Tab-separated table of C-alpha atoms in Angstrom:
chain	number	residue	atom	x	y	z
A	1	UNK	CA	-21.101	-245.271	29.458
A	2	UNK	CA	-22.056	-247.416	26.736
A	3	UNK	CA	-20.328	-250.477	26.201
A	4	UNK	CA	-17.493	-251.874	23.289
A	5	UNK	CA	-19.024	-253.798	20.902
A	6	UNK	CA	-17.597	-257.316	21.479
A	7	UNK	CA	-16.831	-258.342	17.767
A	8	UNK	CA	-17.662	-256.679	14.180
A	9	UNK	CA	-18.070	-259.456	11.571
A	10	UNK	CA	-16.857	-257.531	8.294
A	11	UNK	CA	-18.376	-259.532	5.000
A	12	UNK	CA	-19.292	-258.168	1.371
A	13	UNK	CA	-22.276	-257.080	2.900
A	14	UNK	CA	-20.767	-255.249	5.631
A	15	UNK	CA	-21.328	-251.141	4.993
A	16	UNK	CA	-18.199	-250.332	6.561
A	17	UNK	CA	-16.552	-252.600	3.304
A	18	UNK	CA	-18.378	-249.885	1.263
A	19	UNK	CA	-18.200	-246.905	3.205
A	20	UNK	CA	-15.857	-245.229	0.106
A	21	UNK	CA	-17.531	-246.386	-2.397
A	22	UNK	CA	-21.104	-248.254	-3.703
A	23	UNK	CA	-22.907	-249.267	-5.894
A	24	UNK	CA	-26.602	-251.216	-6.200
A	25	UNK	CA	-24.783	-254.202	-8.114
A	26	UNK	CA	-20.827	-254.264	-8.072
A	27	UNK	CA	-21.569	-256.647	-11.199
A	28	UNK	CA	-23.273	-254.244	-13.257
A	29	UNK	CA	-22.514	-250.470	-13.252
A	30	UNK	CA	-19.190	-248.550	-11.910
A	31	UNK	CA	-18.908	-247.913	-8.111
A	32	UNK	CA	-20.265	-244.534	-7.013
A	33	UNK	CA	-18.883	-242.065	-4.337
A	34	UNK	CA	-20.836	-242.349	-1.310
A	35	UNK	CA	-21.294	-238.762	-0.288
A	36	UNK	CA	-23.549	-239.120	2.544
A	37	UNK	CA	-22.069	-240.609	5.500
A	38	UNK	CA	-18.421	-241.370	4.205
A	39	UNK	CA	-14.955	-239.901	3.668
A	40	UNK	CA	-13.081	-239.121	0.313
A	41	UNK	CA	-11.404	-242.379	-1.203
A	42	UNK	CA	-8.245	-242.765	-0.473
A	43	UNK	CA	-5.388	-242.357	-2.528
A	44	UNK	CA	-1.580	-243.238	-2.489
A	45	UNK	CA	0.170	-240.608	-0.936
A	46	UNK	CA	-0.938	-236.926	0.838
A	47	UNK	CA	-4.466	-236.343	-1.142
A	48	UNK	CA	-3.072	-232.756	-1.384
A	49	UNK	CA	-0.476	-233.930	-3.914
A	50	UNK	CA	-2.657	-236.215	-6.007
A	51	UNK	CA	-3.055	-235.199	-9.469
A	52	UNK	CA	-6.800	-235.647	-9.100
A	53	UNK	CA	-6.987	-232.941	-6.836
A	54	UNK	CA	-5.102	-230.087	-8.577
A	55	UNK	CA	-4.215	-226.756	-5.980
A	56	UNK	CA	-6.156	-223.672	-6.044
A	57	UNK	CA	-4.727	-220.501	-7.904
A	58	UNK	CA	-5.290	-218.161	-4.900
A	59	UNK	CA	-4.606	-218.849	-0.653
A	60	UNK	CA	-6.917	-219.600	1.743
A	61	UNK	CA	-9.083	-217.240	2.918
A	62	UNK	CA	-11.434	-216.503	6.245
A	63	UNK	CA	-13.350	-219.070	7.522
A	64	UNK	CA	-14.619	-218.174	10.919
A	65	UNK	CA	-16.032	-220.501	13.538
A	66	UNK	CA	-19.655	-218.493	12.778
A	67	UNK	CA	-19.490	-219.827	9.584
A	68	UNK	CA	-19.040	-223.455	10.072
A	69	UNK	CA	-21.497	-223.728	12.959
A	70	UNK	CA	-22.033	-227.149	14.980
A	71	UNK	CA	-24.850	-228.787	12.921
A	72	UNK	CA	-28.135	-227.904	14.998
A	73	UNK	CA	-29.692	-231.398	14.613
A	74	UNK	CA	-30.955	-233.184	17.779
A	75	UNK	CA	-27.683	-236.132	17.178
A	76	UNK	CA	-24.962	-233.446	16.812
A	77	UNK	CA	-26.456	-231.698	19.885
A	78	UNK	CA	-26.645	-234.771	22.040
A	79	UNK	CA	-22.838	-236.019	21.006
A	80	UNK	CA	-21.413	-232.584	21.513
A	81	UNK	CA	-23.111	-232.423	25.191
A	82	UNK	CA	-21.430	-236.655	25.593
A	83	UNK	CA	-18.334	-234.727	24.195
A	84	UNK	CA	-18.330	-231.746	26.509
A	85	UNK	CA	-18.829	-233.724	29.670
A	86	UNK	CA	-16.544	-236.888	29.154
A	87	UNK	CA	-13.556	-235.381	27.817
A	88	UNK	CA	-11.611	-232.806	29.608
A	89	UNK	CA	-11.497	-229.261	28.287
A	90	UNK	CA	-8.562	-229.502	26.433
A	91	UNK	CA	-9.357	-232.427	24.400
A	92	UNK	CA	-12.814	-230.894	23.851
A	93	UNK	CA	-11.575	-227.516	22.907
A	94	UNK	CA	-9.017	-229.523	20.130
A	95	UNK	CA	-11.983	-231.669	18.914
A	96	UNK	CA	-13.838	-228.657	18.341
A	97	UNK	CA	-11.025	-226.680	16.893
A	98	UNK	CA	-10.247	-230.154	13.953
A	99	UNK	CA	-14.228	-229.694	12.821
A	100	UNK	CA	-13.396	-226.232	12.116
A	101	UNK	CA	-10.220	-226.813	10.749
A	102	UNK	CA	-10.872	-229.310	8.677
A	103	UNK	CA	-14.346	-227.536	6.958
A	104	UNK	CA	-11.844	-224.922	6.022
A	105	UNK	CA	-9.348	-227.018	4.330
A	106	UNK	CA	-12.222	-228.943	2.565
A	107	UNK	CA	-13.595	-225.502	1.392
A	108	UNK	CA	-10.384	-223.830	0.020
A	109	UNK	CA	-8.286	-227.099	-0.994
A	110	UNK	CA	-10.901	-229.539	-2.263
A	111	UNK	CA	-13.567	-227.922	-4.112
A	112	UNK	CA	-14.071	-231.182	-5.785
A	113	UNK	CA	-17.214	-234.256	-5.676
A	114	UNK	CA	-15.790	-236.804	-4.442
A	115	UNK	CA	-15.127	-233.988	-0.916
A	116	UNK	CA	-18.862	-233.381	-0.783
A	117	UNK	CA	-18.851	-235.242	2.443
A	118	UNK	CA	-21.796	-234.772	5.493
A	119	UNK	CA	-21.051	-231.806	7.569
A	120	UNK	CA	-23.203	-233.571	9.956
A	121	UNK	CA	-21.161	-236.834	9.818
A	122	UNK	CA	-17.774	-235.072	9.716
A	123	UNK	CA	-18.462	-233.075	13.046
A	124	UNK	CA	-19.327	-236.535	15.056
A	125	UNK	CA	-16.581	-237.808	13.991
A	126	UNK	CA	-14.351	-234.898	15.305
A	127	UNK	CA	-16.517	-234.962	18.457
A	128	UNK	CA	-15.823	-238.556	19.072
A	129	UNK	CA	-12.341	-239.106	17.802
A	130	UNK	CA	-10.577	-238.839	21.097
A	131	UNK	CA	-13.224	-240.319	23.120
A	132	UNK	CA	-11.018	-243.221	23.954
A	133	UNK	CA	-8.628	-241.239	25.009
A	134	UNK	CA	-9.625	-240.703	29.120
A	135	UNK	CA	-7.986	-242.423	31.787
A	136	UNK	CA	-10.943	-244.510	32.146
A	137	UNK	CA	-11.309	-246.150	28.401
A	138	UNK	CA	-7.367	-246.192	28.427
A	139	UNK	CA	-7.143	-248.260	31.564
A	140	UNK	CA	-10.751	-250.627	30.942
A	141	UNK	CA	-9.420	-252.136	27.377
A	142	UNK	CA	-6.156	-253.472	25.747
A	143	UNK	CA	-7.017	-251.628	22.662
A	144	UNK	CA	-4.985	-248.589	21.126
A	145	UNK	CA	-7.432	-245.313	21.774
A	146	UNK	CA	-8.432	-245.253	18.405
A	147	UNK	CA	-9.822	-248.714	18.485
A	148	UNK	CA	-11.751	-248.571	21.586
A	149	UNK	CA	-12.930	-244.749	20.778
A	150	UNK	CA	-14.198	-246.182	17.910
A	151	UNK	CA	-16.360	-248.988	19.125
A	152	UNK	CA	-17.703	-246.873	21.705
A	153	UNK	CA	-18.789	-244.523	19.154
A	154	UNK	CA	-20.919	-247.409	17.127
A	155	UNK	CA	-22.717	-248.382	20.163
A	156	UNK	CA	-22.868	-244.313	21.125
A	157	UNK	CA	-24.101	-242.787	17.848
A	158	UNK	CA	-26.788	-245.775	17.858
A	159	UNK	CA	-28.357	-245.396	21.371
A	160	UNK	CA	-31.735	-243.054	21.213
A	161	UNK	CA	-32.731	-241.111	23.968
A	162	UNK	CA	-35.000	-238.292	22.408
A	163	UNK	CA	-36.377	-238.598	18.357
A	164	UNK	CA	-34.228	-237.724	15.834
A	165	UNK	CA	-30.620	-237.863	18.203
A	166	UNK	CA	-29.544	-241.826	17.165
A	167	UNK	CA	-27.527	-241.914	13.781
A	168	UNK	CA	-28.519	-244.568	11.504
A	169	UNK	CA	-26.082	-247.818	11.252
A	170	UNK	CA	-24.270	-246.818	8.142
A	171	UNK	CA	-23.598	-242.896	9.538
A	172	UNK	CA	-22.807	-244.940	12.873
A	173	UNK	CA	-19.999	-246.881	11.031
A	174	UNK	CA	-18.552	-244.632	9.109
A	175	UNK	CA	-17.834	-242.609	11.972
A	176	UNK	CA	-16.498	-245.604	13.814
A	177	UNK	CA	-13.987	-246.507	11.181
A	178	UNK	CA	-12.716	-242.912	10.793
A	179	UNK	CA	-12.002	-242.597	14.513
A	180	UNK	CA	-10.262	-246.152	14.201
A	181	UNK	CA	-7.826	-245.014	10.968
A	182	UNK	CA	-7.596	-240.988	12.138
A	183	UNK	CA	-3.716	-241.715	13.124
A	184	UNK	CA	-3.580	-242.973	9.500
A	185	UNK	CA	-0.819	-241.208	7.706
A	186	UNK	CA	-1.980	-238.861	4.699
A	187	UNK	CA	-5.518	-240.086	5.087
A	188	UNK	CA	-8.205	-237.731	4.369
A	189	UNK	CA	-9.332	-237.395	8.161
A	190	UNK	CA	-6.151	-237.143	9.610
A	191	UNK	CA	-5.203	-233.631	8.090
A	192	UNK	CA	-6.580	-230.945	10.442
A	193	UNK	CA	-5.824	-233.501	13.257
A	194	UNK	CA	-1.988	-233.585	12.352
A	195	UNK	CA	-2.601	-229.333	11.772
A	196	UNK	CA	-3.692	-228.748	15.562
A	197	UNK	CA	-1.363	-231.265	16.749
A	198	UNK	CA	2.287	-230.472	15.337
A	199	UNK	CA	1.107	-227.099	12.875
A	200	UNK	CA	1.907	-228.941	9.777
A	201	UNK	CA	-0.305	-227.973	6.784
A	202	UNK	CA	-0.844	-224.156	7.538
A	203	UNK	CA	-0.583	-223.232	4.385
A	204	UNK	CA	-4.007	-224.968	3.781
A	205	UNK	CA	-5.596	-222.267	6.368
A	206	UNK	CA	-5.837	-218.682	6.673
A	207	UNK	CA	-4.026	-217.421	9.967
A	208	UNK	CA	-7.562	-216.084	10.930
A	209	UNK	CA	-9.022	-219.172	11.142
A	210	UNK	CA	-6.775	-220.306	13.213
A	211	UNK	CA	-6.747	-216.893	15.936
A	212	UNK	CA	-10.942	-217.319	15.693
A	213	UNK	CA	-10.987	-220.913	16.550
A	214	UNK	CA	-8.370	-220.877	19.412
A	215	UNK	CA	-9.967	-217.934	20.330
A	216	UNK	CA	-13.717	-220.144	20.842
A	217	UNK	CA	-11.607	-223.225	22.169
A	218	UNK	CA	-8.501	-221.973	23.709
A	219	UNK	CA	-5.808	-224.556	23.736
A	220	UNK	CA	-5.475	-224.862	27.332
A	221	UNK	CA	-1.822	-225.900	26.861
A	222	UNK	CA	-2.724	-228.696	24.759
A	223	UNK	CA	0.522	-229.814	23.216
A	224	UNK	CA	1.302	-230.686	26.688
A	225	UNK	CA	-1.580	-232.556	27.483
A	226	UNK	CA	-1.774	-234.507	24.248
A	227	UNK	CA	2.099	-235.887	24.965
A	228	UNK	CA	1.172	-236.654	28.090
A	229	UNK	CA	-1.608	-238.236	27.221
A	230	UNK	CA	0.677	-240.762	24.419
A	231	UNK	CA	3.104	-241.395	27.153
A	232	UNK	CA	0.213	-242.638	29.237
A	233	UNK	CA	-0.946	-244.910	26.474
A	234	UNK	CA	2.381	-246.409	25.797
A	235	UNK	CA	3.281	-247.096	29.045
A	236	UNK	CA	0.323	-249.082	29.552
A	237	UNK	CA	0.854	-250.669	26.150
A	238	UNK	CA	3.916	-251.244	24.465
A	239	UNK	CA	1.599	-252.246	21.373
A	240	UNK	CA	-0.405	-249.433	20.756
A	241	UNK	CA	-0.754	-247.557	17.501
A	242	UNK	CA	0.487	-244.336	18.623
A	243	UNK	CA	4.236	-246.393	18.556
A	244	UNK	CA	4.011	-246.751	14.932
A	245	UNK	CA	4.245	-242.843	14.188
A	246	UNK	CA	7.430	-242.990	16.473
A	247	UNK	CA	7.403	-243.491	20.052
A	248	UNK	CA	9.942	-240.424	20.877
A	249	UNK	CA	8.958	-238.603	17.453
A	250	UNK	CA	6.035	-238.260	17.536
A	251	UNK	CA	5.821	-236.437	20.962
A	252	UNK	CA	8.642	-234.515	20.362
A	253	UNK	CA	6.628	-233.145	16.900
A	254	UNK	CA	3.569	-232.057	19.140
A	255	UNK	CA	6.004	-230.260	21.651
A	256	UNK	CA	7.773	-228.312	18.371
A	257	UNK	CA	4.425	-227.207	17.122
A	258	UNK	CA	5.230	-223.198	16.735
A	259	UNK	CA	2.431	-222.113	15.234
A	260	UNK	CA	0.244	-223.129	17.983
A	261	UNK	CA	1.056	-223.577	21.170
């Protein structure tokens, strides 16, 4: 298992400061959206209520798991086989289920530039967001899951075992700091998380999609495991991010999820 990365010195220079937005000279020209390796800017407020993103005129329709395949690239290959053997089946099958998810949403609800995000970059990071998650990187750190997930992602993404399957630093980062802010209230990255979890935001995704994904990566009593999994966290530490969306609450929102259980 690779190891944490001991420190990350964050300067002007640093491309997780500019992982929104860049530009050649900050001095001369407007900052552009990066649309490579990054996430949407974030805004005040759920992005879905943000004037800049105004709603469609018709409801989601039918986007199968067929047509938002796992990129066939020699990285996304080698992190969903890390994925598939490190975390157990039903935080695999969930991880799996938030790519879909969330490529739906972005199709059907933000139609707009500044969502033209990687595919490729988008799926590691839904790979990879719960990676900190199992008993053995909750019990080997003092860091909340998201923290330590995400470290072990930079170092991860980086190694190269075969050509073509190590991300380059600024893809590496990006998906780092997403898996670090994915408990982020009404950020970007958190939406299809916080849809699988509790079955907020259905509206955003046709009841098909949802049968045809839990149908490739049944749930396996997930709500379940995914309290459990919190409890575990917060016993060990009283400090850990989970406690700031509510340390009963939160929990007792995953349990009440209805529309999938």
């Amino acid at each position: 298992m690779p190891q944490p990365v001991s420190s990350l010195i964050l300067s002007s220079h640093h491309p997780i400061i500019s992982l929104i937005c860049r530009s050649s000279n900050n001095n001369d020209r407007p900052r552009q959206p990066v649309r490579l390796h990054s996430r949407p800017r974030l805004r005040p407020g759920p992005p879905h209520l943000h004037p800049a993103y105004p709603p469609p005129t018709t409801g989601p329709i039918p986007i199968l798991v067929a047509d938002t395949p796992v990129p066939n690239t020699p990285l996304a290959q080698r992190i969903n086989a890390y994925a598939k053997a490190h975390l157990p089946a039903p935080t695999y099958n969930h991880s799996l289920r938030i790519y879909h998810f969330g490529l739906a949403i972005k199709r059907h609800r933000f139609p707009f530039p500044d969502w033209d995000f990687s595919d490729g970059t988008y799926f590691l990071s839904c790979a990879l967001h719960d990676i900190g998650t199992t008993e053995e990187n909750i019990q080997n750190t003092r860091l909340s899951f998201e923290w330590v997930g995400g470290y072990l992602a930079l170092d991860l993404l980086q190694e190269k075992q075969s050509d073509g399957d190590a991300a380059p630093r600024a893809q590496a980062e990006s998906v780092a700091e997403v898996i670090i802010r994915h408990q982020d209230l009404c950020t970007p990255y958190r939406w299809q998380d916080y849809c699988d979890n509790t079955g907020a935001y259905a509206d955003l995704v046709h009841p098909e999609t949802i049968k045809d994904a839990s149908e490739h990566f049944p749930r396996l009593k997930w709500s379940n495991c995914f309290t459990d999994m919190i409890h575990r966290e917060n016993g060990l530490k009283p400090w850990a991010h989970t406690t700031a969306l509510g340390e009963e609450e939160f929990p007792a929102k995953v349990l009440a999820n209805t529309l999938m259980r």
